[in-house]
Amino acid sequence: MPPTSSPEVIEKLKHAPDGAGVEDLILRRWSPRAYADKEVTADELKRLFEAARWAASSSNEQPWRFLVGRRGDETYQKIFNALVDFNQAWARTAPVLVLAVAKMTFTQKGTPNRYGLHDTGAAMAILALQATANGLHTHSMAGFDNEQMRASFAIPSDYEMGAVTAIGYFGDPATLPEHLQKREISPRERKPLEEFVFSAWEKPAQF
């Protein structure tokens, strides 16, 4: 891989443009597929989930549940086995795989919790920012066999699966399958605000 595509250069390339007073931590968060052969320690993992613990949730239900697999253990293998081939091709390098699950009923009332997945996603977003602060990276993915995952972990019917998230240190993009290397070294892009921030339906809000 040419020097201009070294992991250090790519990290800078992937940082979002500085603007509008957004915190640097948010600008630095991105989702790589190449992970270094470096362990994420138990203390580092605990710190990430401690951050997720303080996410906001409807009625303070805290509906999130996380199945945490570390490479070589049974939990990791179950999560990995349920991934689609495309995700297995790169996720095999990640030292940690996490399945996020949301409880879709309120514990006290037993009524449906329409916000369970939303709140679980919010917890994962905070986890991702904490990971960035600690020099780690996360990449969440939806490509997995839902029913296989449910059966593998005997997940109750009132829980819905969110995403699987890879956690680790950024590695060498040259280790990725060739069709993924270009994505890894390309700048990030996002839609402009007027495409999704409205004052009326599809009418851009004015700031």
Short mmCIF file of N, CA, C and O in Angstrom, two decimals, residues 2 5 21 38 62 69 72 77 84 98-99 127 137 148 178 187 189 191 206:
data_model
loop_
_atom_site.label_atom_id
_atom_site.label_comp_id
_atom_site.label_asym_id
_atom_site.label_seq_id
_atom_site.Cartn_x
_atom_site.Cartn_y
_atom_site.Cartn_z
N PRO A 2 0.62 2.25 -0.80
CA PRO A 2 1.47 3.43 -0.86
C PRO A 2 1.46 4.20 0.45
O PRO A 2 0.48 4.14 1.21
N SER A 5 -1.45 6.08 1.81
CA SER A 5 -2.61 5.34 2.31
C SER A 5 -2.29 4.62 3.61
O SER A 5 -2.92 3.63 3.94
N GLY A 21 -18.91 24.41 14.72
CA GLY A 21 -18.67 24.24 16.14
C GLY A 21 -18.92 22.84 16.67
O GLY A 21 -19.11 22.65 17.88
N LYS A 38 -4.62 -6.52 17.73
CA LYS A 38 -4.32 -5.98 19.05
C LYS A 38 -5.53 -6.18 19.94
O LYS A 38 -6.67 -5.81 19.56
N GLN A 62 -33.93 1.79 30.16
CA GLN A 62 -32.62 1.20 29.84
C GLN A 62 -32.81 -0.18 29.17
O GLN A 62 -32.40 -1.21 29.71
N GLY A 69 -18.68 -10.60 22.65
CA GLY A 69 -17.79 -11.69 22.29
C GLY A 69 -16.38 -11.19 22.06
O GLY A 69 -16.17 -10.19 21.38
N GLY A 72 -12.03 -15.75 20.02
CA GLY A 72 -11.61 -17.01 20.64
C GLY A 72 -12.63 -17.58 21.59
O GLY A 72 -12.54 -18.77 21.94
N GLN A 77 -17.88 -16.45 18.50
CA GLN A 77 -18.09 -17.36 17.39
C GLN A 77 -19.55 -17.43 16.99
O GLN A 77 -19.88 -17.49 15.80
N VAL A 84 -23.57 -12.30 7.63
CA VAL A 84 -23.57 -12.64 6.21
C VAL A 84 -22.13 -12.70 5.72
O VAL A 84 -21.22 -12.15 6.35
N VAL A 98 -20.01 -7.29 19.24
CA VAL A 98 -21.09 -7.05 20.22
C VAL A 98 -22.43 -7.09 19.50
O VAL A 98 -22.62 -6.41 18.49
N LEU A 99 -23.35 -7.86 20.03
CA LEU A 99 -24.73 -7.85 19.54
C LEU A 99 -25.58 -7.02 20.50
O LEU A 99 -25.65 -7.31 21.69
N LEU A 127 -21.45 4.73 23.16
CA LEU A 127 -20.35 3.77 23.22
C LEU A 127 -19.33 4.06 22.12
O LEU A 127 -18.12 4.04 22.36
N HIS A 137 -12.04 2.05 17.56
CA HIS A 137 -13.04 2.30 16.54
C HIS A 137 -14.14 1.26 16.64
O HIS A 137 -13.92 0.14 17.14
N GLN A 148 -31.10 -17.03 13.27
CA GLN A 148 -29.96 -17.80 13.76
C GLN A 148 -29.39 -17.18 15.03
O GLN A 148 -29.07 -17.88 15.99
N GLU A 178 -9.85 -7.04 -1.58
CA GLU A 178 -9.57 -5.96 -2.52
C GLU A 178 -10.76 -5.05 -2.76
O GLU A 178 -10.63 -3.82 -2.85
N PRO A 187 -12.63 9.43 1.27
CA PRO A 187 -13.18 10.39 2.23
C PRO A 187 -14.64 10.07 2.56
O PRO A 187 -15.36 9.49 1.76
N GLU A 189 -18.60 10.98 3.33
CA GLU A 189 -19.56 11.93 2.78
C GLU A 189 -20.84 11.89 3.60
O GLU A 189 -21.20 10.86 4.17
N LYS A 191 -25.05 13.79 3.66
CA LYS A 191 -26.04 14.65 3.03
C LYS A 191 -26.00 16.04 3.66
O LYS A 191 -25.71 16.19 4.85
N GLN A 206 -34.72 26.77 8.31
CA GLN A 206 -33.81 27.89 8.11
C GLN A 206 -33.07 28.16 9.44
O GLN A 206 -33.69 28.29 10.48
#
